[in-house]
């Protein structure tokens, strides 16, 4: 199946391009989980990725493709979290500047992390961040790198699924979290190309079920604005990710806040891995669908491990 | 160098014996740590071991060596933590009974874990636990398996260092926590046999520095009874472990409560691994000795990951 915007060749090229700068993350299993449910579940631990999340893959893929002249003017984005860290890390590889427009109510720990990777921060009230980003871009001439609505980003994020299918080729089901849809889009491109019959499931908090409603209605629905402990997943889809997920006929499964927290606790206290709530939505879906997944090989992309444990 | 009580052949035999029932745990490194200090540090993650701690190795090695008649009467021990879980797990392999005498003020979560592995618990006031254990043993005829003062246990614990040296053969320094000394004794047998010139360092909380005082004075010193977040390390040495650590000329390095907590936080928030404070003492020592370890290859045995995060 051919999907719009991004091809499996784009993902393979990304994998080759970024390999020197990202981790090939481990795949974990759990005997305890195996005794609880009858599916064989393989967790791709992007919590062990550079900057602690899969976002390093897309950002590095995007920054490495800038021509010298664009690169010399630096890169910029708006982000209150992992994408800002990822872009700063990617910029550091080419020794170019990175500016991140940050909502002035973003957690200090996230700001520190972005600065730790060398980003220059521009604080702005949340509602002015688009205007502020436009102004910064005009002043600096830096290239704006969107966190997900960008073919280079989507191709980069797809490399996680590519690696997982290299390690576990016979997966029947592949699950990844859906926020803006960058990771799920890359995952869908890989899944539909390499194993067309595979079930592809996007894991979404019930609190912010805009992806489910968007795919059901055939047009992008706005984010609910509800709070969720899976704070990386509050964003709505945009055109590229909507097109890919629609054409890929993925399923969306929603999970409650309690199911997400329980899954994150299982990762932490049983598997001994720190996983952010967004990254635990995949396990939450596995448990919710335990009966119908029995007997199958299930892959889960654990998106990251950047959390202060406030949800505990 | 030949050490008393346990030989490298005993450890090799244990490795072969227990292999089907324990995990070959992963070895982790950290780029962030590498940028902080100039040693190359390899963490052997016994947090990823069966029951979440290295103790599965020794307990399985001991239980598998029981003759049929002894085994049929079951095994027992006293423990408020990992050894109880480990012995219950080992007993389940042979489908024999396991009784654990538990102080009645032990955390419920630990009791639940022991019962989860099939142990029968006998609650007793802390000061009566030795007498209670003697009574239970007399009544049941079960074989008492000491948590560390047992050559089968020590040989089993040594298999962690054996695996680490197989994966990273050119270690210059090897660090493990010291409580009763079972893990450090097995580590010492392996280290002195395979790399006689290696520095062997036992990591001990300054609050409970009895191993340091015991080795310095040439006789076993009682535990201080002080509180420490590294609650697995409050025990004093006994004859076998004292003999091995003395003959092995190991060093002991003490670390403060704050150094231990900082190290456990680094494991959790930077490396994304849940490590119990006892298991973080090794990293605490690495950081304390950062200057003198610069340029060396350092192995650290991370003893386990069973913690409720109350130290956070």
XYZ file of C-alpha atoms in Angstrom:
624
model
C 0.000 0.000 0.000
C 1.343 3.432 -0.910
C 0.515 6.234 1.479
C 0.608 9.980 0.774
C 3.547 12.288 1.557
C 6.065 9.800 3.008
C 7.325 6.488 1.576
C 9.141 3.524 3.072
C 12.186 4.646 1.066
C 12.055 7.976 2.899
C 12.096 6.099 6.192
C 14.965 3.860 5.099
C 16.940 6.907 3.989
C 16.228 8.554 7.322
C 17.416 5.457 9.193
C 20.731 5.533 7.345
C 21.112 9.292 7.781
C 20.458 9.435 11.520
C 22.143 6.179 12.556
C 25.371 7.801 13.809
C 23.461 10.204 16.052
C 20.628 8.214 17.613
C 20.429 5.062 19.705
C 19.187 1.783 18.356
C 16.885 1.340 21.322
C 16.336 -2.008 23.068
C 13.228 -4.168 22.812
C 11.928 -5.367 26.196
C 9.536 -8.128 27.161
C 7.971 -8.983 30.509
C 7.399 -12.431 31.989
C 5.004 -10.881 34.465
C 2.903 -9.429 31.658
C 3.068 -12.757 29.808
C 1.535 -14.458 32.830
C -1.193 -11.811 32.936
C -2.246 -11.817 29.277
C -1.884 -14.279 26.435
C -0.302 -11.997 23.850
C 3.471 -11.830 23.330
C 4.267 -8.138 23.729
C 7.467 -6.432 22.553
C 8.179 -2.947 23.872
C 10.402 -0.667 21.769
C 11.933 1.540 24.439
C 12.296 5.038 23.042
C 12.740 6.094 26.662
C 16.313 4.927 26.005
C 16.603 7.210 22.968
C 18.753 10.364 22.878
C 16.980 13.142 24.862
C 14.762 10.401 26.351
C 12.179 10.255 23.559
C 11.650 9.226 19.928
C 11.582 12.904 18.896
C 15.361 12.836 18.445
C 14.829 10.684 15.349
C 12.696 13.169 13.404
C 14.563 16.263 14.496
C 17.942 14.818 13.531
C 16.549 13.675 10.192
C 15.213 17.168 9.466
C 18.285 19.117 10.538
C 20.725 16.883 8.652
C 18.844 17.642 5.422
C 19.172 21.428 5.613
C 21.476 22.936 3.000
C 24.520 24.771 4.289
C 23.058 28.219 3.762
C 19.816 27.477 5.634
C 21.671 25.643 8.349
C 23.977 28.601 8.919
C 20.995 30.675 10.013
C 19.994 28.087 12.574
C 16.714 26.363 13.356
C 13.762 27.210 15.539
C 10.456 25.807 16.751
C 7.862 26.237 19.430
C 7.645 23.527 22.037
C 7.268 23.091 25.741
C 8.831 19.678 25.781
C 10.546 16.865 23.955
C 10.611 18.384 20.462
C 12.469 21.430 21.760
C 15.103 19.188 23.350
C 15.277 17.057 20.224
C 15.770 20.025 17.913
C 18.420 21.500 20.184
C 20.218 18.144 20.187
C 19.967 17.915 16.388
C 21.286 21.473 15.994
C 24.236 20.667 18.233
C 25.279 17.922 15.804
C 25.766 20.517 13.073
C 26.963 23.145 15.530
C 24.205 25.553 14.509
C 21.940 27.677 16.685
C 18.517 26.585 17.908
C 15.825 28.866 19.255
C 12.765 27.480 21.004
C 9.712 29.607 21.694
C 8.447 28.361 25.047
C 5.181 29.123 26.860
C 6.133 31.081 29.974
C 4.246 28.555 32.113
C 6.300 25.588 30.893
C 7.880 23.524 33.687
C 11.316 24.789 34.703
C 12.712 21.265 34.414
C 11.825 21.175 30.698
C 13.327 24.612 30.099
C 16.497 23.513 31.861
C 16.642 20.423 29.685
C 16.313 22.413 26.457
C 18.998 24.824 27.581
C 21.107 21.871 28.613
C 21.123 20.781 24.968
C 22.137 24.301 23.918
C 18.797 25.873 22.932
C 18.166 29.584 23.286
C 14.738 30.049 24.828
C 12.260 32.805 24.057
C 9.513 32.901 26.681
C 6.063 34.005 25.598
C 2.500 33.834 26.903
C 0.963 30.617 25.590
C -1.613 32.311 23.331
C 1.048 34.485 21.692
C 3.459 31.707 20.862
C 2.611 31.446 17.161
C 3.019 35.222 16.702
C 6.208 35.198 18.752
C 7.580 32.319 16.701
C 6.828 34.227 13.482
C 8.622 37.296 14.806
C 11.663 35.290 15.909
C 11.807 33.552 12.570
C 11.692 36.870 10.702
C 14.402 38.379 12.865
C 16.776 35.452 12.713
C 16.038 33.852 9.349
C 16.152 30.511 11.165
C 14.363 27.540 9.590
C 11.172 26.635 11.419
C 10.916 22.892 12.091
C 7.398 21.816 12.992
C 7.152 19.083 15.632
C 5.176 16.715 13.383
C 3.574 18.276 10.306
C 6.766 17.829 8.269
C 7.687 14.926 5.979
C 11.271 14.821 7.306
C 10.012 14.554 10.871
C 7.504 11.826 10.009
C 10.112 9.823 8.087
C 12.488 10.090 11.032
C 9.893 8.932 13.557
C 9.161 5.924 11.315
C 12.643 4.554 11.968
C 11.550 3.284 15.410
C 8.996 0.933 13.813
C 11.545 -0.040 11.157
C 14.003 -1.159 13.834
C 11.310 -2.982 15.784
C 10.247 -4.945 12.696
C 13.880 -5.800 11.999
C 14.151 -7.226 15.516
C 10.706 -8.869 15.614
C 9.646 -9.436 11.997
C 6.469 -11.400 12.628
C 4.418 -8.844 14.524
C 0.659 -9.128 14.040
C -0.210 -5.839 15.742
C 1.701 -2.587 16.171
C 0.616 0.076 18.647
C 1.949 3.620 19.107
C 0.643 6.731 20.887
C -1.136 9.427 18.870
C -0.853 13.127 19.680
C -0.104 15.254 16.642
C 0.389 11.966 14.831
C 4.031 12.183 13.760
C 5.118 8.943 15.398
C 1.955 7.086 14.383
C 2.276 8.340 10.790
C 5.845 7.109 10.479
C 4.788 3.850 12.107
C 1.907 3.519 9.636
C 4.139 4.076 6.601
C 6.447 1.307 7.807
C 3.703 -1.080 8.921
C 1.591 -0.820 5.762
C 4.661 -1.241 3.566
C 6.360 -4.160 5.310
C 3.358 -6.030 6.750
C 0.234 -4.808 4.960
C -2.137 -7.036 6.911
C -0.855 -5.961 10.308
C -3.266 -4.285 12.704
C -2.115 -0.729 13.350
C -3.553 0.858 16.478
C -3.104 4.426 17.650
C -3.321 4.758 21.433
C -5.067 7.935 22.559
C -6.214 9.218 25.961
C -10.029 9.238 26.162
C -9.677 12.757 27.567
C -8.257 14.018 24.250
C -9.882 11.772 21.653
C -9.600 14.172 18.716
C -7.684 11.708 16.518
C -10.413 9.119 16.934
C -13.106 11.676 16.073
C -11.054 13.088 13.199
C -10.558 9.727 11.515
C -14.195 8.739 12.118
C -15.586 11.983 10.715
C -13.146 12.353 7.858
C -11.922 15.782 8.884
C -9.534 17.160 11.440
C -11.283 17.824 14.743
C -9.874 20.329 17.225
C -8.167 19.155 20.407
C -10.506 18.947 23.391
C -8.271 21.021 25.621
C -8.960 18.589 28.450
C -6.209 17.827 30.909
C -4.510 14.426 30.723
C -1.495 12.933 32.443
C -0.362 11.972 28.926
C 0.547 15.609 28.333
C 2.489 14.882 25.162
C -0.729 13.777 23.425
C -2.930 16.865 23.762
C -2.159 18.123 20.258
C -4.531 17.633 17.332
C -3.608 16.121 13.967
C -2.545 18.360 11.103
C -2.838 17.828 7.359
C 0.081 15.482 6.702
C -0.568 13.231 9.660
C -4.330 13.241 9.067
C -3.810 12.213 5.424
C -1.422 9.391 6.274
C -3.443 7.960 9.160
C -6.657 8.145 7.091
C -5.148 6.457 4.056
C -3.467 3.856 6.277
C -6.804 2.799 7.784
C -5.445 2.661 11.279
C -7.603 1.991 14.306
C -7.685 4.294 17.306
C -8.215 2.912 20.788
C -8.805 5.267 23.711
C -7.739 4.635 27.288
C -8.714 6.261 30.566
C -6.437 8.262 32.830
C -6.492 5.393 35.317
C -5.578 2.845 32.646
C -2.668 5.049 31.559
C -1.422 5.536 35.115
C -1.710 1.802 35.847
C 0.313 1.034 32.732
C 2.988 3.586 33.628
C 3.186 2.035 37.102
C 3.604 -1.427 35.566
C 6.489 -0.161 33.415
C 8.084 1.440 36.471
C 7.557 -1.020 39.302
C 7.383 -4.323 37.434
C 9.615 -3.731 34.418
C 11.797 -1.134 36.236
C 11.673 1.303 33.307
C 10.765 4.954 33.686
C 8.139 5.680 31.026
C 6.206 8.923 30.604
C 2.410 8.551 30.713
C 2.159 9.266 26.970
C 4.509 6.353 26.405
C 2.450 4.043 28.600
C -0.735 4.381 26.528
C 0.377 1.461 24.353
C 0.478 -0.974 27.278
C -2.844 0.445 28.465
C -4.352 -0.484 25.080
C -2.784 -3.948 25.195
C -4.413 -4.624 28.547
C -7.756 -3.176 27.432
C -7.756 -5.443 24.356
C -6.165 -8.423 26.128
C -8.868 -10.885 25.076
C -8.782 -10.117 21.376
C -4.963 -9.913 21.277
C -4.532 -13.374 22.848
C -2.191 -15.536 20.807
C -0.785 -12.664 18.752
C 2.612 -11.002 18.547
C 2.157 -7.369 19.553
C 4.653 -4.525 19.176
C 4.347 -1.386 21.301
C 6.336 1.772 20.747
C 7.051 3.334 24.141
C 7.512 6.925 23.092
C 9.656 8.290 25.903
C 10.682 8.540 29.525
C 10.729 12.235 30.334
C 8.523 12.701 33.369
C 8.811 14.175 36.849
C 6.565 11.391 38.263
C 3.932 13.924 39.359
C 1.281 11.472 38.061
C 2.393 8.787 40.533
C 44.684 -15.789 43.853
C 42.747 -18.517 45.645
C 40.197 -17.350 48.159
C 38.631 -19.346 50.998
C 35.282 -21.177 50.805
C 34.278 -20.473 47.181
C 36.237 -20.964 43.942
C 35.819 -19.638 40.424
C 34.843 -23.202 39.447
C 31.981 -23.018 41.942
C 30.799 -19.819 40.270
C 31.108 -21.310 36.786
C 29.138 -24.365 37.890
C 26.491 -22.089 39.384
C 26.251 -20.117 36.138
C 25.585 -23.288 34.185
C 23.126 -24.587 36.772
C 20.987 -21.472 37.058
C 21.086 -20.319 33.419
C 17.644 -21.703 32.491
C 15.982 -19.902 35.402
C 17.582 -16.462 35.612
C 17.989 -13.573 33.189
C 21.272 -12.699 31.591
C 20.858 -9.062 32.548
C 21.791 -6.188 30.235
C 24.800 -3.900 30.613
C 23.948 -0.195 30.316
C 26.101 2.848 29.690
C 25.244 6.551 29.854
C 26.417 9.281 27.505
C 25.318 11.842 30.067
C 27.533 10.277 32.711
C 30.388 10.059 30.200
C 30.167 13.810 29.692
C 30.208 14.318 33.462
C 33.161 12.104 34.378
C 36.086 10.682 32.458
C 35.695 7.017 33.315
C 33.851 4.566 31.059
C 31.230 3.033 33.330
C 29.336 -0.202 32.647
C 26.253 -0.901 34.740
C 25.197 -4.531 35.179
C 21.452 -4.158 35.690
C 20.331 -6.748 38.216
C 17.185 -4.637 38.472
C 16.263 -6.572 35.322
C 16.864 -9.913 37.089
C 14.073 -12.308 38.097
C 12.324 -10.911 41.213
C 14.020 -7.567 40.471
C 17.315 -8.271 42.213
C 20.520 -10.354 42.022
C 19.294 -12.504 44.920
C 17.526 -14.807 42.463
C 20.958 -16.060 41.377
C 22.095 -17.350 44.769
C 18.738 -18.697 45.851
C 18.252 -20.666 42.637
C 21.783 -22.031 42.892
C 21.152 -23.198 46.457
C 17.737 -24.764 45.877
C 18.801 -26.625 42.743
C 21.526 -28.380 44.753
C 19.227 -29.838 47.397
C 18.854 -33.607 47.236
C 15.360 -34.929 46.593
C 14.701 -35.852 50.196
C 15.673 -32.452 51.600
C 13.862 -30.672 48.820
C 10.660 -32.568 49.550
C 10.509 -30.937 52.988
C 10.765 -27.490 51.476
C 12.992 -24.518 52.232
C 12.767 -21.608 54.639
C 14.549 -18.438 55.614
C 14.027 -15.173 57.447
C 13.876 -12.061 55.344
C 11.916 -8.874 55.001
C 12.803 -8.364 51.392
C 14.524 -9.603 48.275
C 15.954 -12.872 49.629
C 12.482 -14.015 50.648
C 11.173 -13.356 47.148
C 14.227 -15.021 45.617
C 13.887 -18.151 47.716
C 10.172 -18.386 46.962
C 10.943 -18.070 43.256
C 13.661 -20.732 43.498
C 11.322 -23.073 45.382
C 8.659 -22.631 42.696
C 11.102 -23.980 40.106
C 11.235 -27.299 41.981
C 7.617 -27.054 43.040
C 8.515 -27.290 46.716
C 7.253 -25.248 49.638
C 8.921 -22.108 50.928
C 8.343 -20.510 54.322
C 9.647 -17.054 55.136
C 9.773 -15.704 58.674
C 8.962 -12.024 58.321
C 9.216 -9.190 60.881
C 5.655 -8.060 61.545
C 6.617 -4.485 60.705
C 7.821 -5.372 57.188
C 6.225 -3.309 54.410
C 2.998 -4.831 53.098
C 4.266 -4.465 49.514
C 7.191 -6.785 50.278
C 4.964 -9.321 51.978
C 2.631 -9.257 48.979
C 5.577 -9.808 46.660
C 6.809 -12.844 48.625
C 3.335 -14.335 48.656
C 3.047 -13.545 44.963
C 5.956 -15.906 44.373
C 4.245 -18.570 46.475
C 5.897 -18.169 49.871
C 4.074 -18.957 53.078
C 4.730 -16.158 55.563
C 5.168 -16.469 59.326
C 4.942 -13.067 60.996
C 6.977 -12.454 64.106
C 8.215 -9.528 66.187
C 11.606 -8.482 64.802
C 13.608 -9.488 67.886
C 12.053 -12.967 67.952
C 12.681 -13.818 64.349
C 15.686 -16.074 64.920
C 13.776 -18.058 67.573
C 10.696 -18.197 65.366
C 12.762 -19.404 62.451
C 14.275 -22.160 64.594
C 10.808 -23.266 65.688
C 9.463 -23.280 62.118
C 12.447 -25.260 60.929
C 12.004 -27.833 63.660
C 8.311 -28.215 62.938
C 8.607 -28.471 59.150
C 12.017 -30.034 58.628
C 12.533 -27.465 55.908
C 16.092 -26.588 54.893
C 17.154 -23.169 56.142
C 18.844 -21.118 53.422
C 20.774 -18.174 54.809
C 20.632 -14.984 52.715
C 24.424 -14.737 52.329
C 26.469 -16.842 54.761
C 26.264 -19.915 52.498
C 28.753 -21.016 49.839
C 25.970 -21.866 47.366
C 24.483 -18.391 47.735
C 27.869 -16.685 47.338
C 28.727 -18.757 44.256
C 25.368 -17.868 42.725
C 25.768 -14.143 43.348
C 29.199 -14.306 41.691
C 27.575 -15.131 38.363
C 26.620 -11.471 37.860
C 30.284 -10.427 37.832
C 31.114 -13.419 35.631
C 28.604 -12.264 33.009
C 29.794 -8.663 33.243
C 33.399 -9.700 32.632
C 32.299 -11.819 29.682
C 30.613 -8.747 28.184
C 33.323 -6.232 29.162
C 36.545 -8.211 29.650
C 38.931 -5.299 30.165
C 37.490 -3.765 33.310
C 40.025 -2.028 35.550
C 37.673 -1.537 38.495
C 34.634 -3.449 39.709
C 32.218 -2.019 42.268
C 29.332 -3.733 44.071
C 27.284 -2.874 47.163
C 28.138 -4.483 50.506
C 25.516 -5.435 53.060
C 25.966 -8.945 54.413
C 28.582 -9.326 51.710
C 27.159 -12.148 49.593
C 27.207 -10.228 46.316
C 30.575 -8.627 47.019
C 32.076 -11.996 48.013
C 30.949 -13.660 44.781
C 32.207 -10.624 42.884
C 35.556 -10.843 44.660
C 35.996 -14.540 43.853
C 35.384 -13.787 40.173
C 37.435 -10.588 40.032
C 40.502 -11.962 41.822
C 40.456 -15.090 39.668
C 39.931 -13.534 36.236
C 41.628 -10.150 36.651
C 43.875 -10.344 39.710
C 45.098 -6.743 39.416
C 41.605 -5.262 39.197
C 40.518 -2.804 41.863
C 37.580 -4.278 43.771
C 35.530 -1.760 45.699
C 32.644 -2.478 48.038
C 30.133 0.389 48.189
C 28.714 0.953 51.651
C 26.455 3.639 53.154
C 28.427 5.810 55.609
C 25.493 5.338 57.985
C 26.178 1.602 58.221
C 29.945 1.344 57.754
C 30.445 -1.934 59.576
C 32.098 -3.692 56.609
C 34.704 -0.927 56.385
C 35.385 -1.140 60.110
C 35.366 -4.936 60.054
C 37.967 -5.199 57.295
C 40.104 -2.451 58.850
C 40.069 -4.023 62.311
C 40.396 -7.617 61.193
C 37.261 -8.784 62.954
C 33.548 -8.626 62.306
C 32.016 -5.469 63.711
C 28.325 -5.284 64.532
C 25.930 -3.328 62.334
C 25.412 0.260 63.489
C 21.635 -0.044 63.461
C 21.462 3.424 61.883
C 18.751 4.115 59.357
C 19.718 4.366 55.684
C 17.711 4.642 52.487
C 19.852 1.763 51.253
C 17.839 -0.557 53.468
C 19.215 -3.711 51.862
C 22.682 -2.908 53.230
C 22.042 -2.673 56.962
C 23.256 -6.202 57.666
C 26.727 -6.993 59.026
C 29.185 -9.456 57.504
C 29.289 -13.042 58.719
C 32.135 -15.529 58.769
C 32.178 -16.667 55.136
C 31.821 -13.215 53.641
C 34.274 -11.692 56.113
C 36.871 -14.341 55.246
C 36.484 -13.870 51.489
C 36.487 -10.073 51.521
C 39.492 -10.005 53.865
C 41.503 -12.470 51.802
C 40.499 -10.674 48.605
C 41.936 -7.379 49.846
C 39.000 -5.389 48.641
C 38.580 -1.692 49.326
C 35.455 -0.257 50.929
C 34.232 3.189 49.994
C 31.423 4.808 51.971
C 28.846 7.209 50.558
C 26.412 9.591 52.218
C 22.636 9.334 52.114
C 22.561 12.350 49.799
C 25.118 10.812 47.451
C 23.067 7.610 47.316
C 19.803 9.452 46.633
C 21.460 11.593 43.942
C 22.764 8.458 42.256
C 19.365 6.751 42.412
C 17.819 9.892 40.856
C 20.402 9.808 38.080
C 19.560 6.177 37.317
C 15.853 7.045 37.287
C 15.603 10.415 35.578
C 18.637 10.331 33.295
C 19.044 6.641 32.496
C 15.305 5.880 32.947
C 15.987 2.804 35.080
C 14.341 2.189 38.416
C 17.112 1.269 40.851
C 16.749 0.743 44.583
C 18.968 2.965 46.759
C 21.148 -0.020 47.721
C 21.749 -0.578 44.013
C 22.686 3.057 43.446
C 25.589 3.028 45.897
C 27.924 1.912 43.095
C 27.262 5.007 40.992
C 27.571 7.108 44.138
C 31.078 5.692 44.640
C 31.973 6.284 40.970
C 31.062 9.944 41.298
C 32.862 10.299 44.623
C 36.049 8.841 43.116
C 35.581 10.482 39.700
C 39.051 12.046 39.632
C 40.993 8.905 40.412
C 38.854 6.742 38.111
C 39.389 9.016 35.091
C 40.550 7.057 32.065
C 39.609 3.663 33.483
C 36.991 1.060 32.566
C 34.692 0.687 35.558
C 32.064 -1.984 36.124
C 29.220 -1.419 38.573
C 26.813 -4.096 39.730
C 23.406 -2.491 40.219
C 21.943 -4.898 42.723
C 18.227 -4.413 42.185
C 15.198 -2.280 41.465
C 12.699 -3.120 44.196
C 11.710 0.177 45.772
C 8.519 2.115 46.473
C 10.297 5.423 45.706
C 9.718 6.673 49.259
C 13.301 8.029 49.200
C 12.515 10.340 46.290
